[in-house]
PDB file of C-alpha atoms in Angstrom:
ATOM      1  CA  UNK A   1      99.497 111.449 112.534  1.00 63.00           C
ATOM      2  CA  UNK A   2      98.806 113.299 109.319  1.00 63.00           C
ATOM      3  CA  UNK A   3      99.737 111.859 106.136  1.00 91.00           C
ATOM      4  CA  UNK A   4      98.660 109.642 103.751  1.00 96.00           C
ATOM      5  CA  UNK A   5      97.413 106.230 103.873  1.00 95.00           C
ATOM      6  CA  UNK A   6      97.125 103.225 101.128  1.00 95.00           C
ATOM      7  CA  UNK A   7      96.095  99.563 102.065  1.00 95.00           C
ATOM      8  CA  UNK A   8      97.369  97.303 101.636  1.00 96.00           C
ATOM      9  CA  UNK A   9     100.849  97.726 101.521  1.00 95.00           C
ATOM     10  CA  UNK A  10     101.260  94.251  99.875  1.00 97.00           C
ATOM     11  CA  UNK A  11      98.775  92.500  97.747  1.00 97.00           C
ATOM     12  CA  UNK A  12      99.512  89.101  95.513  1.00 97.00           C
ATOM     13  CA  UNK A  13      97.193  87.810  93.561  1.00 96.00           C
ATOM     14  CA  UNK A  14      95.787  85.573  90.094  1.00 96.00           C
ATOM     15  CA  UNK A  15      95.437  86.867  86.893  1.00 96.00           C
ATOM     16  CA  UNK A  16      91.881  88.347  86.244  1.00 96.00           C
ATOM     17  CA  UNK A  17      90.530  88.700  89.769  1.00 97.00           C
ATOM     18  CA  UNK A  18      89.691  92.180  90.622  1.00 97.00           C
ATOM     19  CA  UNK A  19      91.403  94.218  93.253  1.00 97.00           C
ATOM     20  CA  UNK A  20      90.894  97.232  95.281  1.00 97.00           C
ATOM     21  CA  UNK A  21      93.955  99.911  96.598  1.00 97.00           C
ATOM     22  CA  UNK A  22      92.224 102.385  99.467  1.00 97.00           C
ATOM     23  CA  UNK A  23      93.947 105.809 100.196  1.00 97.00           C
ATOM     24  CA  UNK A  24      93.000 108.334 102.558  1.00 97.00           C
ATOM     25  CA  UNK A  25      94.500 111.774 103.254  1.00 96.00           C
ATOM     26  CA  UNK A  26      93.757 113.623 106.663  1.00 95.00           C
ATOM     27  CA  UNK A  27      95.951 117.232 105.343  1.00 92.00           C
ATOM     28  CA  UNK A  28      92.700 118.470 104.114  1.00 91.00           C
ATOM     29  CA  UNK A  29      94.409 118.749 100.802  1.00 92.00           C
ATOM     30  CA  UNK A  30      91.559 119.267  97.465  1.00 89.00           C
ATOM     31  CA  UNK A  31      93.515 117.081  95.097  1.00 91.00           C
ATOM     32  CA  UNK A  32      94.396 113.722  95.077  1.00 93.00           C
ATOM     33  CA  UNK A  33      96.106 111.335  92.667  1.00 93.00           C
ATOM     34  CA  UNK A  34      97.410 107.804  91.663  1.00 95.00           C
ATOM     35  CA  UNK A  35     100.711 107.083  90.198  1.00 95.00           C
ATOM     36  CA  UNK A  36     102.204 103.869  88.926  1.00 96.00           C
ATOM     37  CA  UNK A  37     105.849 102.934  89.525  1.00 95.00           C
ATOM     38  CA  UNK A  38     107.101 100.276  86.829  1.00 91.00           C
ATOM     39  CA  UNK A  39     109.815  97.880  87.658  1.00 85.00           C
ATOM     40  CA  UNK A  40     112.358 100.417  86.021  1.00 83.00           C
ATOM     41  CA  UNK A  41     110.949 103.003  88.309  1.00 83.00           C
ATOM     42  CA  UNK A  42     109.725 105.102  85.947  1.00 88.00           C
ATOM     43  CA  UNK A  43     106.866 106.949  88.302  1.00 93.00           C
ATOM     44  CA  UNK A  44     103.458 107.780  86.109  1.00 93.00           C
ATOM     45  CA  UNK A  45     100.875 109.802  86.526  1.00 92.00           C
ATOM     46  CA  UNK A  46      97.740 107.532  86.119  1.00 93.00           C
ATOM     47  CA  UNK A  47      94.304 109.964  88.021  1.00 91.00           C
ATOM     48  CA  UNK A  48      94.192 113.079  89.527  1.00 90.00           C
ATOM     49  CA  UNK A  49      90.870 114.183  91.183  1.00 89.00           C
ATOM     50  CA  UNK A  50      90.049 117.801  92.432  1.00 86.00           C
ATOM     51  CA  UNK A  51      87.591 117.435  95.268  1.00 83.00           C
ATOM     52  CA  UNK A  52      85.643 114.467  94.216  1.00 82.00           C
ATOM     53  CA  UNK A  53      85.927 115.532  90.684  1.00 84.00           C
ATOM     54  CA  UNK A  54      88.262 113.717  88.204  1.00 86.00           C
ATOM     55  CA  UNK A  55      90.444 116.135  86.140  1.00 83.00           C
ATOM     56  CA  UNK A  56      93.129 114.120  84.614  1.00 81.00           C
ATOM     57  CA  UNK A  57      92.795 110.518  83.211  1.00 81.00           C
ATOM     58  CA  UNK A  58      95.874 108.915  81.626  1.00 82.00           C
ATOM     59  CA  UNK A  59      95.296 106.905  79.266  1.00 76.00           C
ATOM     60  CA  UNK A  60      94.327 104.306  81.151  1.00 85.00           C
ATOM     61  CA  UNK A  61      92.572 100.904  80.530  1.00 90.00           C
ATOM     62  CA  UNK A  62      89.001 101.081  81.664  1.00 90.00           C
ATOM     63  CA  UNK A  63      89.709  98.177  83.844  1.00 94.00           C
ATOM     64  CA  UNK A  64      91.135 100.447  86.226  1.00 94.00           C
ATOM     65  CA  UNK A  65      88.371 102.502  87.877  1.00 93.00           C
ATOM     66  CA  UNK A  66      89.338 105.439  90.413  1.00 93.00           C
ATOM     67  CA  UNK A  67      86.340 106.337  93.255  1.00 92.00           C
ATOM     68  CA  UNK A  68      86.329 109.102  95.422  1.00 92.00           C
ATOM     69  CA  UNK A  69      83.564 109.051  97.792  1.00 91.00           C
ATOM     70  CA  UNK A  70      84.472 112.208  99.177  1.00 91.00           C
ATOM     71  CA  UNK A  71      88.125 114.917  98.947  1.00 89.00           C
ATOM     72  CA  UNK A  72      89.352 112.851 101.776  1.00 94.00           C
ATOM     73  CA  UNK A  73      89.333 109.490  99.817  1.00 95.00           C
ATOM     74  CA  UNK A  74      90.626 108.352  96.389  1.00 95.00           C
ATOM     75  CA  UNK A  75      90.606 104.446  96.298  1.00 96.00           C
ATOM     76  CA  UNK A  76      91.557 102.326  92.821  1.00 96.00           C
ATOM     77  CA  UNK A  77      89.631  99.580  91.305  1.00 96.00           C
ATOM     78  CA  UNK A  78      91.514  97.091  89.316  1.00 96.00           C
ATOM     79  CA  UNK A  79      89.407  94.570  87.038  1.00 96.00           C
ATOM     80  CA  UNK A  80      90.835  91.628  85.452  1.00 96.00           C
ATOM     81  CA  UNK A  81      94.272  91.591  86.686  1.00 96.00           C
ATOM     82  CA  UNK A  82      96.996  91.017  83.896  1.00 96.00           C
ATOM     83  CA  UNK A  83     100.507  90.416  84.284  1.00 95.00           C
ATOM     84  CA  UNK A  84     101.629  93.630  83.602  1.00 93.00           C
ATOM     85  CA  UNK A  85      99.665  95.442  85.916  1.00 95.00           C
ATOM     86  CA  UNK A  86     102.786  93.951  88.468  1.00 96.00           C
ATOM     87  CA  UNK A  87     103.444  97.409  90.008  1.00 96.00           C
ATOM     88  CA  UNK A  88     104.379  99.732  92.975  1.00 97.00           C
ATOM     89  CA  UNK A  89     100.963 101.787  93.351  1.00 97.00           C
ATOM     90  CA  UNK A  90     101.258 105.604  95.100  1.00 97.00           C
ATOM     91  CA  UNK A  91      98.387 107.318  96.340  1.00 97.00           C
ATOM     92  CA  UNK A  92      99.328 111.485  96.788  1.00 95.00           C
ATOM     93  CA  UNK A  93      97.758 114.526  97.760  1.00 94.00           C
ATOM     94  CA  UNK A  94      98.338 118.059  97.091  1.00 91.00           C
ATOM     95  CA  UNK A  95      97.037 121.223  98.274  1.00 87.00           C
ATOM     96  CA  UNK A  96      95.872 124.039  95.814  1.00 74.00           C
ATOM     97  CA  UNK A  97      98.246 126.770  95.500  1.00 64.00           C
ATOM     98  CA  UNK A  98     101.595 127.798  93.524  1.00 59.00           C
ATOM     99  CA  UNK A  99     104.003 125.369  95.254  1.00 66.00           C
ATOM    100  CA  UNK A 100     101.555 122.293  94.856  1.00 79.00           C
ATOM    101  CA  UNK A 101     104.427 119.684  95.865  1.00 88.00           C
ATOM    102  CA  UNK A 102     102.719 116.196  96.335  1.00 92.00           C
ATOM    103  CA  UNK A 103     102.647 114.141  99.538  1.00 94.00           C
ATOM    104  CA  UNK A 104     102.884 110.381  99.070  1.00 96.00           C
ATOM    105  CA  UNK A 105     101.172 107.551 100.210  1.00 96.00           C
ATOM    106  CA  UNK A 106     103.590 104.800 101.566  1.00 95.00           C
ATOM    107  CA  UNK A 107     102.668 102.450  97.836  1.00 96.00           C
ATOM    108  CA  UNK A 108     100.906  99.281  97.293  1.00 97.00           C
ATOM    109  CA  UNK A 109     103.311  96.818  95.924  1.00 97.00           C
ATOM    110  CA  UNK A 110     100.896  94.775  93.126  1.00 97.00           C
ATOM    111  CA  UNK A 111     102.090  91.176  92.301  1.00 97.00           C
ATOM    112  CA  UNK A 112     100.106  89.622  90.122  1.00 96.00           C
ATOM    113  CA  UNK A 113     101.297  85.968  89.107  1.00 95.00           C
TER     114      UNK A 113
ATOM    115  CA  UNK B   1     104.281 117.382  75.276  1.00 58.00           C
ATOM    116  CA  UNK B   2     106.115 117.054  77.722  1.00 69.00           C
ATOM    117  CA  UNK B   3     109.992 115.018  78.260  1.00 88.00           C
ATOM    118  CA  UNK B   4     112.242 115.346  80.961  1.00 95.00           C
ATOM    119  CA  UNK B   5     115.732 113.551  81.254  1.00 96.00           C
ATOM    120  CA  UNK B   6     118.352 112.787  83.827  1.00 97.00           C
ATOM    121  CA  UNK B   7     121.246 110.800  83.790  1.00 97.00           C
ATOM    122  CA  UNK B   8     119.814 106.913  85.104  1.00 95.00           C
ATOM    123  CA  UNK B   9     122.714 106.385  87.896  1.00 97.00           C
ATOM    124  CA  UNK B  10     125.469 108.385  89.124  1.00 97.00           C
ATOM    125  CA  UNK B  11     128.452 107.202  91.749  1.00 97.00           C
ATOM    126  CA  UNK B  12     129.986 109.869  94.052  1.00 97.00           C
ATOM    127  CA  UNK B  13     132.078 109.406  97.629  1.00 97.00           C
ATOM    128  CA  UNK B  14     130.933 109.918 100.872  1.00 97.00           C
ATOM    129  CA  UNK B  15     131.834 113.285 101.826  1.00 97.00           C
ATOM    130  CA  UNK B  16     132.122 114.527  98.348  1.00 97.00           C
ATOM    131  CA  UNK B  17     129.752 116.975  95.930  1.00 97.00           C
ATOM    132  CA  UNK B  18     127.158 115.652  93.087  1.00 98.00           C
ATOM    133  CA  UNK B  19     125.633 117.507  90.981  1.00 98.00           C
ATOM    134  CA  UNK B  20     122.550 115.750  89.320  1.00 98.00           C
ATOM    135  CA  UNK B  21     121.344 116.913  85.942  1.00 98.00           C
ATOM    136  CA  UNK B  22     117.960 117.690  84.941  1.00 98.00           C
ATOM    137  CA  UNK B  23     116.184 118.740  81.252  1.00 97.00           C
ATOM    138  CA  UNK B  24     113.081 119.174  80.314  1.00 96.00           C
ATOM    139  CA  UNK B  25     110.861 120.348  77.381  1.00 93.00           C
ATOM    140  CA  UNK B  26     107.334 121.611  77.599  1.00 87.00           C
ATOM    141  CA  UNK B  27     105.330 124.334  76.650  1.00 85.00           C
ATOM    142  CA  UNK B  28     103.344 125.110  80.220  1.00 88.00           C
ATOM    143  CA  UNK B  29     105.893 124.878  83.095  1.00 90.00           C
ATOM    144  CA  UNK B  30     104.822 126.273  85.938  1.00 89.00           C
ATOM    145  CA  UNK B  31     107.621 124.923  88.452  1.00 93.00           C
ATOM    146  CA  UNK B  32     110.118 121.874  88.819  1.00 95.00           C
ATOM    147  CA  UNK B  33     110.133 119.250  91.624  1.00 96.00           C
ATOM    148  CA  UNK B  34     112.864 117.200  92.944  1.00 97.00           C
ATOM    149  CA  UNK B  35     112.325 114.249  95.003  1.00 97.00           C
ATOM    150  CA  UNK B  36     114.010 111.564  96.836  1.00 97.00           C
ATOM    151  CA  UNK B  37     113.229 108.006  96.973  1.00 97.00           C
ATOM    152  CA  UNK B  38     114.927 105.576  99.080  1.00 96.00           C
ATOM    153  CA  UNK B  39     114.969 101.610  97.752  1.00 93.00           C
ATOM    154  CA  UNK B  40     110.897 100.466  99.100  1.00 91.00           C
ATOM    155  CA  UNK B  41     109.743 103.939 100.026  1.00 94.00           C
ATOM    156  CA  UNK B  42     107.802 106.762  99.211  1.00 95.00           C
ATOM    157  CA  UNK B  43     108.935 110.033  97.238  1.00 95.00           C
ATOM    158  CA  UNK B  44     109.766 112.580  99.779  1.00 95.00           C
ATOM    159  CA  UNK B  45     110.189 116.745  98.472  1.00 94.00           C
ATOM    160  CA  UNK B  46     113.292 117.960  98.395  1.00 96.00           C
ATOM    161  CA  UNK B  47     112.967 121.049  96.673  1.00 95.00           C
ATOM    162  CA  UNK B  48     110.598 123.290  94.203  1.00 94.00           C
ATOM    163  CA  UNK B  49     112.558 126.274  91.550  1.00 95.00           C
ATOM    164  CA  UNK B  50     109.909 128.266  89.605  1.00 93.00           C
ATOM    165  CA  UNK B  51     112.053 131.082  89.269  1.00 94.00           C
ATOM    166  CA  UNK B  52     115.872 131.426  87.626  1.00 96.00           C
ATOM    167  CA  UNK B  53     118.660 130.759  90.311  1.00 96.00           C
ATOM    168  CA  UNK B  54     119.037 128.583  93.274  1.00 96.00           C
ATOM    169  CA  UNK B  55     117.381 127.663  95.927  1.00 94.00           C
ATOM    170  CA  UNK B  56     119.442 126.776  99.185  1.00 94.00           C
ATOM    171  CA  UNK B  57     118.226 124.172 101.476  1.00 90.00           C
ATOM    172  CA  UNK B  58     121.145 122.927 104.131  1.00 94.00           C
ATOM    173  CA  UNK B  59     123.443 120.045 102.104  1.00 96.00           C
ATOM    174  CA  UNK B  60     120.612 120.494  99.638  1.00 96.00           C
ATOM    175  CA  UNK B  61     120.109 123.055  96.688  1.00 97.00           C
ATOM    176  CA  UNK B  62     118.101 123.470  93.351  1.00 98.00           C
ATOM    177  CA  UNK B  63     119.264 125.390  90.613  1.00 98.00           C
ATOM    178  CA  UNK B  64     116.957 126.100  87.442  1.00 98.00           C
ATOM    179  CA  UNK B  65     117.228 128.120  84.253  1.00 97.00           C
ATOM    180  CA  UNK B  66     113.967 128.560  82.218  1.00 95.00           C
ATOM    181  CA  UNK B  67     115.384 129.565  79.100  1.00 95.00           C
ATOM    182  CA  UNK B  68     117.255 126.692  78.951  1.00 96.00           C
ATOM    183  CA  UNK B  69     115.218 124.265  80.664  1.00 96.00           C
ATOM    184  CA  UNK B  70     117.360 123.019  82.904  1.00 97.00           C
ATOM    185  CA  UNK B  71     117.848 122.198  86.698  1.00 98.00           C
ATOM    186  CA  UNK B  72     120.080 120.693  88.544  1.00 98.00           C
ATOM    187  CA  UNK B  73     120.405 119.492  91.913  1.00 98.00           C
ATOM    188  CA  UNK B  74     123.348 119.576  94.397  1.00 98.00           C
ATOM    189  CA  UNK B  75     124.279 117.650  97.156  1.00 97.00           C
ATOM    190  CA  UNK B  76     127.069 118.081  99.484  1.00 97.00           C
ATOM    191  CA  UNK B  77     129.190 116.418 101.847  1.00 97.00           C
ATOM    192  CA  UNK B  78     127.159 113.408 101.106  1.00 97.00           C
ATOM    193  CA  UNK B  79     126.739 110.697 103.211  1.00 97.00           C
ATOM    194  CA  UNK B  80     126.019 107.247 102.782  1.00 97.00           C
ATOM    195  CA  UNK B  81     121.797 107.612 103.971  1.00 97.00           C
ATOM    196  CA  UNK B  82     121.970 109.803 100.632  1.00 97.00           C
ATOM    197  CA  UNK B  83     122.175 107.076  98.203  1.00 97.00           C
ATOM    198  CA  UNK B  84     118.646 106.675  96.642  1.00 97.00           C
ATOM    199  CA  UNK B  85     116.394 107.438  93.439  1.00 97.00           C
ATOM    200  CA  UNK B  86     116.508 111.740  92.879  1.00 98.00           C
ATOM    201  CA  UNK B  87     113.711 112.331  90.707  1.00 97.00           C
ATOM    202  CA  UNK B  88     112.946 115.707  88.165  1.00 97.00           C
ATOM    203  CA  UNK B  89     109.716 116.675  88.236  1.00 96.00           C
ATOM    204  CA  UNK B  90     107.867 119.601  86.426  1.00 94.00           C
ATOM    205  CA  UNK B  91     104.496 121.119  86.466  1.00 90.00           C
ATOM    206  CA  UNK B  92     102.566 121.911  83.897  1.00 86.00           C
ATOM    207  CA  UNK B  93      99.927 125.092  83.899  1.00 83.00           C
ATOM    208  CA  UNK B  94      98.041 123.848  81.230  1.00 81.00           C
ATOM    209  CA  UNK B  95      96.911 120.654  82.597  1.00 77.00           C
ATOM    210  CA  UNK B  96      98.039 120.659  86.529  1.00 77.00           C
ATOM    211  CA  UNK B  97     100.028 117.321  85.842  1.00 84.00           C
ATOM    212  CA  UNK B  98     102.946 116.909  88.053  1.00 89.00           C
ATOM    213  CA  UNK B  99     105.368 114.928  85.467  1.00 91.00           C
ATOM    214  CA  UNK B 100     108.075 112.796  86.635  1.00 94.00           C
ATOM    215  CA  UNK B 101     111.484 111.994  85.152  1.00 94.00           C
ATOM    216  CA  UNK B 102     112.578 108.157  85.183  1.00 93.00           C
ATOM    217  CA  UNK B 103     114.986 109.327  88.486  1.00 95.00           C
ATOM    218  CA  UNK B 104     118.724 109.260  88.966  1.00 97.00           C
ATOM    219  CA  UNK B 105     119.957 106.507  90.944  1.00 97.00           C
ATOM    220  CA  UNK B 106     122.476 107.945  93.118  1.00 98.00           C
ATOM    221  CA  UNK B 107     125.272 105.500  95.027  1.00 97.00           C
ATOM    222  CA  UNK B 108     127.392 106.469  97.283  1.00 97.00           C
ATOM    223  CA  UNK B 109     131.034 105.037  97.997  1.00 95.00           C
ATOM    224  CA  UNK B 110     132.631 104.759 101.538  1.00 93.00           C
TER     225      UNK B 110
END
């Protein structure tokens, strides 16, 4: 099927270990991008990467380190897990173009206790 | 930069119209989103306005006015597999970030 793919779906686990999210797109789109869904929902734009090459970075702690290895692939590196990292994770893709409307991943639900 | 707001939760009636609100402010839109979200899922597209007036899609449509930054989106004859999250979402040109609002939880009555 094409679509977008995260793994894991679930992962729970200790303060401070580090943790990897792995996404994969097979629509051939260029850009890809992680989101973070808070426990309020609020849905926030954390990467985006145009074909390999980063292009947006949110603000976000250093611990959190995106990789893509090639335009198919945009996987997340978390270091030192903290408490509020707790999250729903979204991978998404988009092509380029004037209607760029963003596929999602299925999410990686983050516990971190 | 960049704020968008929509009401938090709504409650309509099976069968019935809502209309969900949508504002926004920013200086490089280029385009406004609305999604769907179902409790545990993934945001699926519903719609995408970049020019004035609405945009039909079945029970679905997307209204927008640029000059007063504002969308809204309306569902009819609802039914109960529409309650869920509706998020706003606008584009900006400047940066290519797709922005998200914090989503309009929609609940629908039998």
């Amino acid at each position: 099927d094409t679509a977008v793919s995260q793994t894991p779906k679930y992962l729970v686990t200790q303060m401070g270990n580090d943790k990897s999210i792995k996404c994969e797109q097979n629509l051939g789109h260029d850009t890809m991008y992680w989101y973070k869904q808070d426990s309020k929902k609020f849905l926030k734009i954390m990467f985006s990467y145009n074909n390999k090459e980063l292009i947006i970075n949110e603000t976000v702690p250093n611990r959190f380190s995106p990789k893509s290895p090639d335009k198919a692939h945009l996987n997340l590196h978390i270091n030192s897990l903290e408490l509020g990292d707790s999250a729903v994770y979204f991978c998404a893709s988009s092509p380029r173009g004037p209607n760029e409307k963003l596929f999602f991943g299925s999410g990686t639900q983050l516990s971190v206790l | 930069g960049q704020n968008i707001d929509q009401p938090t939760e709504m409650t309509a009636t099976e069968g019935a119209i809502v209309q969900i609100n949508c504002t926004y402010q920013t200086s490089g839109f280029n385009g406004l989103f609305w999604y769907q979200q179902h409790a545990g899922e993934a945001p699926t597209f519903l719609s995408y306005n970049v020019l004035d007036g609405l945009e039909e899609k079945g029970r679905f449509s997307s209204f927008l006015s640029r000059s007063k930054g504002y969308s809204y989106l309306l569902l009819k004859e609802l039914q109960m597999k529409d309650s869920a999250s509706y998020l706003c979402a606008v584009r900006d040109w400047r940066d290519d970030k797709i922005i998200f609002g914090k989503g309009t939880r929609l609940h629908i009555l039998p």
